[in-house]
Amino acid sequence: MQTWSLVSICVLLSIIARWGVSLNSYSGAGKPLMFGDYEAQRHWQEVTYNLPIQEWYFNTTNNDLNYWGLDYPPLTAYHSWICAYLAKTINPEWVELHKSRGYESTQHKLFMRTTVLVADLLIYIPAVVLYCLYLTDGSSKKKVSVMFCFLLYPGLILIDYGHFQYNGVSLGFALWGILALGLGWDVLGSMAFSLALNYKQMELYHALPFFCYLLGKCIKTGLMGRGLFLLVRVGVTVLATFALCWLPFLAEPSQAMQVVRRIFPVARGLFEDKVANTWCSLNTLIKIRSILSGDSQLYLSLACTLLAVLPSCIRLLTKPTFWHFKLALVNSSLAFFLFSFQVHEKSILLAALPACLLLNDLPLMALWFLQASTFSMLPLFLKDGLLVPYIVTSLGFLFFSIYLLSALDHCSEDKLRLGAYNKLFYWVLKMDLAFIVRWKFYISIAAMVGLSIAAAVLIAPPHLPDLFPVLISTTAFLHFLGTFIHFNVVQFSEPPSRKSQKKSN
Amino acid sequence: MAADSCSWFSALAVGVSLLKCFFISAYRSTDFEVHRNWLAITHSLPVSRWYYENTSEWTLDYPPLFAWFEFGLSQVARSFDANMLQVENLNYASPATVLFQRLSVIVTDVVFIYAARECCRCVREPKGSRDILSQPSFVLAVLLLWNFGLLLVDHIHFQYNGFLFGFLLLSVAKHLQSQHLQGALLFAFLLNLKHIYLYVAPAYGVYLLRSYCFTQDNKDGSIRWSSFSLLRLLALGAIVTSVCALSFGPFIAMGQLPQVLSRLFPFKRGLCHAYWAPNIWALYNVLDKTLAVLGVRLKLLEEAELPLASMTGGLVQEFEHSVLPSVTPAVTLVCTLLSILPAAASIWLRPRGARGFLRCLLLCALGSFMFGWHVHEKAILIAILPLSILAVENREDAGIFLILTTTGHYSLFPLLFTPAELPFKVALMLMFSIFSFTALRKLHSAQGFLLHPLEVIYLLGLVAVAIACEVVFPLSPWQQRLPFLPLLVTSVYCAMGVCYAFLRLYASLLLQREDKPKLL
């Protein structure tokens, strides 16, 4: 079988999976007065279509920012605006100012779901296909296997096609950036990443590795000669892309400032809901929010985040190879997720994307983390009525990633990159680390399955209404922390196989 | 990738089962309500009322064993939602009901998966180890398990064909493994589950009588009358009679047989289904219509004399022909029998083992599809699925298979007309076609091309038809005036392909001297 036919079959399967999920309910379906993310996206279409661009981010009589006000960067707004034009030609009721609030119908759902699929087909899926074909090593069958698992990562599918968001766009742009850097097209890569940043500010989770990788590369090629030239080119590209995206808001400084204020809402607390990061998990032991003032919470989280990001970034700066870049992306986004301010459970997708990049190199660890990340969003899926697709996609992903990537067949210490632990703790030398890891994997999967069933079937006791969400977020937090530490260790140990070095040069 | 055959087969089976779960909340046809009603009837009424109950318009019209199957399902259904088991709850579709019914199709497909496994075991593997992806058994497993038509009809449209085809394929596999009694038993069960398989019964009858009851042939291949084994005939007879007795016995005892049979064979329906299946009658209807239009244009016919509503074709059940003679059930029966006769005679005169039988079975299925009364487009699957087995072994059959599946599968498109299911049918169809074309091409790569250039052009024309019907037509002004034009075009275009495949398959049976596939 030719590679093209296998690739197209994989892509078609992933489209079917995506569309299959999209037939299910979305966030806030039939739940007035606020509805959910679906209504937020529809409302942005309404606002961007009907109001002049100067009013988009301002609270005016026609734009109530308390009702799903626009709080994403300009590219999102432009995307909404394009979708609104299409919506208007199909059915003007969908984007009518004020009157369309909370509009729901089968046709409209179909339209909204289609816009997500189209965006994915244009941006995310081609990036995944090209990445797997050009930047993973192994036979073409291996590449296709990795692509299959990458495309079927359940978390992104469930959030984009179930819950309803356009993460595929921002993650897709970031992936185009990674792809371009991997192929050595640094200028194009930085442009793609700038677009990602301008679509969703959460892409800042990936910004430091991009910056450090490019800076490191400049330093390596000589800051006085070609390196400087590269630095200038990249800098100009980034500035130009940003300027282009922000063009309508640059006329008045107050406009730009308002957009920035909307994008970074520091006034909201350290965390909301139950999210699997450090602060929320600590909260079960210490009530940080009542001890510290808002500002000190902000500084504390900022300091912790920087501390957590620093090691992997410095490592990347000194060794700007693609292998370290991929690891730094995971480490940085996990550090942000675990320690930064105002994290949403969906932000774990930002760490999941770079983890998908490691599916070929570190299959077991990557798929373990990816599964945990899907699991961490279970309370959200339960709220949205996405239990069945959650079960189906998770089972499928787990089964096929283990089967196709033979994750459990090759878990020797070397393959799992556990060598560094032996150096760190001389007393574990005698233990079979690979064996322990494998059992830990089984136990953790069993725990996730058990908790998923419990959360779906059992009713929490009345005095502990949040029992299951807290248990789920704590379990997921432990997984994320473990992954974070492990990938940092891997990044600091020598890249053992020749393959990954070959790839980086 | 693990190389042993068990692991890839289970991966394919798990994969397709999970894929089926994606369709749980998709569109479902009235067949969903039909089966819910049958669950309710078999669960809440005594056996004596099963074939008399008519609260719902969807009365029980499958043979008794299927009713017992529904009875078995209803025992499980109770724990999902007991309300679906009340006969008065017409069109009841709570989320638990939908989940249960969908899962029941997915779970009973285990029979089909097992049958596919058995079929893969029967395939002759070429010598020398090759890549898994181009092994005949792997290709066959995908062609069967991931069959587009079955996914569409069972898991979106809603029916239990997978479970039934499981019996058919298992029985075919048993014949291929020379376990004829088991094969006959399975087929007897199948007939009592759904009587549409009566169409292929002649192949079974002739084959078992000729190749099982006569133990030896003369040297020139003709029948040796002295080798007749009465014991074998009695064994076969006992099996068939006892299964039928098990199924119909209680109803005969209650004196309800005429009522049951009147439910099973309703002849009130028209020549063609609402949407014409791509067979001879579709071509006949179109010819009639063309002649009528021409006649009016050339002033040979008076427009007022023609029957009304002849251009709205799609919805009218009783279709009156305006120029050509009208077709009665008796005519279709004669045509069907005539079309089957040469195939049956051929394996009687020159038996060519189980593969010859399989070819005859295919011709029976296709013959009745081509000429039958009130044929559903779904019936094409009876030919497509068993043909997969031949397609992976023989280059000639692979070519026929590609034409038949592509046209037959495309003719299923009108089954799903809701816009939300468009991505499913397009993506599934593309996936299956890409796989079958590339995999079969690779499999038979040593023996040249599978398709003639003209055949390729015909199949590419299908793409044009698809785009015209699904995209261009809904936007064009004809949408209002001729709403059934796409259905008509689809069935006529596909009918040509199916006819062609039928003729080629016939030629392969009659002209082939020995059914020995050439392998590498």
XYZ file of N, CA, C and O in Angstrom, chain A residues 42-122:
324
model
N -20.716 32.150 19.181
C -21.779 32.721 18.346
C -21.933 34.206 18.634
O -22.094 35.020 17.723
N -21.847 34.550 19.933
C -21.998 35.947 20.314
C -20.887 36.803 19.715
O -21.124 37.932 19.290
N -19.684 36.267 19.659
C -18.574 37.024 19.056
C -18.849 37.281 17.585
O -18.495 38.325 17.053
N -19.456 36.297 16.920
C -19.827 36.520 15.517
C -20.811 37.674 15.425
O -20.680 38.560 14.579
N -21.792 37.647 16.329
C -22.813 38.693 16.335
C -22.172 40.062 16.548
O -22.439 41.022 15.813
N -21.272 40.138 17.545
C -20.652 41.419 17.878
C -19.763 41.910 16.744
O -19.873 43.052 16.300
N -18.897 41.016 16.243
C -17.948 41.476 15.227
C -18.662 41.831 13.936
O -18.226 42.718 13.220
N -19.755 41.167 13.654
C -20.445 41.469 12.404
C -21.165 42.811 12.478
O -21.133 43.594 11.531
N -21.804 43.064 13.604
C -22.697 44.217 13.673
C -22.046 45.506 14.161
O -22.566 46.586 13.895
N -20.941 45.392 14.905
C -20.376 46.602 15.497
C -19.127 47.034 14.755
O -18.415 46.188 14.194
N -18.835 48.341 14.754
C -17.568 48.790 14.169
C -16.406 48.247 14.996
O -16.549 47.997 16.199
N -15.289 48.087 14.339
C -14.151 47.405 14.962
C -13.706 48.101 16.258
O -13.207 47.447 17.175
N -13.937 49.422 16.341
C -13.506 50.141 17.542
C -14.304 49.742 18.773
O -13.883 49.964 19.896
N -15.466 49.179 18.582
C -16.304 48.853 19.737
C -16.129 47.423 20.218
O -16.656 47.049 21.261
N -15.412 46.602 19.446
C -15.372 45.169 19.734
C -14.966 44.862 21.176
O -15.559 44.021 21.820
N -13.936 45.578 21.628
C -13.406 45.230 22.944
C -13.905 46.164 24.044
O -13.460 46.069 25.173
N -14.798 47.101 23.687
C -15.255 48.079 24.685
C -16.668 47.772 25.146
O -17.491 47.264 24.392
N -16.935 48.120 26.389
C -18.271 47.957 26.926
C -19.119 49.131 26.448
O -18.911 50.261 26.860
N -20.063 48.883 25.550
C -20.929 49.957 25.057
C -22.377 49.499 25.194
O -22.639 48.379 25.668
N -23.279 50.354 24.788
C -24.694 49.976 24.917
C -25.004 48.744 24.075
O -25.863 47.951 24.422
N -24.289 48.619 22.958
C -24.546 47.474 22.095
C -23.651 46.285 22.408
O -23.802 45.231 21.814
N -22.690 46.468 23.284
C -21.717 45.408 23.534
C -21.534 45.234 25.038
O -20.735 45.922 25.662
N -22.296 44.329 25.610
C -22.213 44.082 27.046
C -21.088 43.092 27.302
O -21.212 41.904 27.024
N -19.965 43.624 27.829
C -18.798 42.747 28.004
C -19.018 41.697 29.082
O -18.289 40.720 29.157
N -20.032 41.915 29.927
C -20.287 40.904 30.953
C -20.962 39.665 30.374
O -20.991 38.623 31.014
N -21.540 39.836 29.195
C -22.125 38.675 28.532
C -21.161 38.213 27.450
O -21.203 38.665 26.324
N -20.272 37.316 27.812
C -19.316 36.738 26.873
C -18.607 37.809 26.035
O -18.558 37.708 24.811
N -18.083 38.839 26.709
C -17.329 39.849 25.968
C -16.105 39.223 25.329
O -15.564 38.218 25.797
N -15.693 39.821 24.209
C -14.539 39.306 23.475
C -13.290 39.422 24.354
O -12.925 40.507 24.791
N -12.627 38.312 24.655
C -11.420 38.397 25.475
C -10.273 37.575 24.880
O -9.411 37.085 25.610
N -10.297 37.416 23.564
C -9.193 36.762 22.867
C -8.569 37.788 21.926
O -9.223 38.745 21.532
N -7.337 37.552 21.492
C -6.660 38.520 20.626
C -7.345 38.694 19.262
O -8.239 37.919 18.916
N -6.902 39.689 18.498
C -7.613 40.083 17.280
C -7.871 38.971 16.266
O -8.928 38.958 15.651
N -6.932 38.027 16.088
C -7.176 37.011 15.047
C -8.451 36.239 15.304
O -9.191 35.899 14.383
N -8.723 35.928 16.568
C -9.975 35.256 16.904
C -11.158 36.099 16.465
O -12.131 35.589 15.897
N -11.023 37.407 16.722
C -12.115 38.302 16.352
C -12.323 38.311 14.839
O -13.458 38.256 14.364
N -11.212 38.341 14.089
C -11.358 38.322 12.630
C -12.000 37.022 12.162
O -12.814 37.001 11.244
N -11.570 35.921 12.789
C -12.139 34.619 12.424
C -13.655 34.631 12.668
O -14.431 34.207 11.805
N -14.072 35.167 13.815
C -15.503 35.255 14.115
C -16.212 36.088 13.058
O -17.322 35.770 12.637
N -15.526 37.143 12.653
C -16.115 38.057 11.680
C -16.352 37.351 10.336
O -17.415 37.480 9.723
N -15.361 36.549 9.916
C -15.532 35.795 8.659
C -16.688 34.806 8.790
O -17.552 34.704 7.914
N -16.692 34.080 9.911
C -17.770 33.112 10.120
C -19.119 33.814 10.123
O -20.115 33.290 9.611
N -19.144 35.021 10.710
C -20.401 35.759 10.787
C -20.909 36.091 9.394
O -22.114 36.054 9.146
N -19.997 36.425 8.484
C -20.426 36.715 7.117
C -21.087 35.512 6.475
O -22.132 35.621 5.816
N -20.461 34.342 6.687
C -21.066 33.118 6.150
C -22.426 32.885 6.788
O -23.407 32.551 6.114
N -22.479 33.068 8.109
C -23.733 32.846 8.832
C -24.820 33.763 8.288
O -25.951 33.342 8.062
N -24.437 35.004 8.047
C -25.404 35.995 7.561
C -26.005 35.560 6.226
O -27.207 35.668 5.998
N -25.172 35.028 5.329
C -25.705 34.634 4.024
C -26.609 33.410 4.133
O -27.505 33.237 3.324
N -26.354 32.563 5.138
C -27.199 31.368 5.255
C -28.503 31.709 5.970
O -29.582 31.388 5.504
N -28.349 32.346 7.125
C -29.548 32.699 7.887
C -29.250 33.931 8.733
O -28.547 33.831 9.734
N -29.769 35.097 8.363
C -29.430 36.335 9.067
C -29.806 36.309 10.558
O -29.203 37.011 11.356
N -30.772 35.471 10.914
C -31.187 35.414 12.325
C -30.040 35.000 13.248
O -30.042 35.328 14.414
N -29.098 34.242 12.705
C -28.037 33.690 13.545
C -27.153 34.771 14.152
O -26.553 34.559 15.197
N -27.009 35.902 13.463
C -26.077 36.918 13.950
C -26.765 38.269 14.144
O -26.111 39.301 14.197
N -28.076 38.275 14.268
C -28.797 39.529 14.458
C -28.413 40.134 15.800
O -28.356 39.424 16.814
N -28.126 41.440 15.807
C -27.678 42.083 17.046
C -28.773 41.974 18.114
O -29.946 42.212 17.836
N -28.368 41.633 19.335
C -29.252 41.477 20.494
C -30.256 40.345 20.354
O -30.384 39.507 21.234
N -30.966 40.304 19.234
C -32.073 39.346 19.115
C -31.584 37.904 19.037
O -32.317 36.971 19.363
N -30.355 37.738 18.540
C -29.896 36.366 18.333
C -29.309 35.755 19.608
O -28.835 34.632 19.588
N -29.332 36.468 20.699
C -28.745 35.944 21.932
C -29.318 34.582 22.315
O -30.528 34.407 22.370
N -28.438 33.641 22.567
C -28.887 32.306 22.966
C -29.550 31.546 21.843
O -30.282 30.594 22.085
N -29.305 31.948 20.598
C -29.930 31.256 19.466
C -29.417 29.830 19.366
O -28.222 29.592 19.391
N -30.339 28.902 19.278
C -29.940 27.504 19.117
C -30.877 26.842 18.125
O -32.097 27.025 18.204
N -30.324 26.115 17.185
C -31.158 25.274 16.322
C -30.268 24.217 15.703
O -29.042 24.319 15.741
N -30.885 23.210 15.139
C -30.108 22.114 14.545
C -29.237 22.636 13.420
O -28.073 22.278 13.313
N -29.835 23.493 12.570
C -29.071 24.014 11.441
C -27.871 24.834 11.919
O -26.781 24.734 11.377
N -28.144 25.640 12.960
C -27.066 26.492 13.443
C -25.941 25.659 14.031
O -24.765 25.937 13.818
N -26.311 24.602 14.746
C -25.292 23.717 15.304
C -24.462 23.113 14.173
O -23.230 23.082 14.234
N -25.157 22.700 13.123
C -24.461 22.123 11.971
C -23.483 23.135 11.385
O -22.332 22.805 11.071
N -23.934 24.377 11.277
C -23.069 25.429 10.737
C -21.840 25.619 11.616
O -20.705 25.648 11.129
N -22.081 25.743 12.923
C -20.955 25.989 13.834
C -19.968 24.833 13.807
O -18.753 25.025 13.771
N -20.505 23.619 13.824
C -19.618 22.450 13.794
C -18.806 22.431 12.499
O -17.638 22.069 12.495
N -19.462 22.822 11.392
C -18.752 22.819 10.121
C -17.604 23.820 10.136
O -16.530 23.535 9.608
N -17.835 25.002 10.759
C -16.749 25.982 10.781
C -15.533 25.409 11.510
O -14.399 25.639 11.098
N -15.783 24.627 12.584
C -14.656 24.026 13.304
C -13.931 23.036 12.404
O -12.698 23.029 12.323
N -14.711 22.209 11.698
C -14.101 21.195 10.845
C -13.292 21.846 9.719
O -12.182 21.416 9.408
N -13.866 22.894 9.139
C -13.154 23.563 8.044
C -11.834 24.146 8.547
O -10.785 23.968 7.926
N -11.896 24.819 9.712
C -10.667 25.394 10.264
C -9.631 24.302 10.510
O -8.443 24.480 10.212
N -10.086 23.167 11.025
C -9.178 22.061 11.297
C -8.560 21.521 10.017
O -7.372 21.225 9.959
N -9.415 21.386 8.992
C -8.931 20.841 7.723
C -7.928 21.770 7.077
O -7.020 21.334 6.383
N -8.115 23.070 7.311
C -7.209 24.023 6.674
C -5.904 24.162 7.443
O -4.851 24.355 6.844
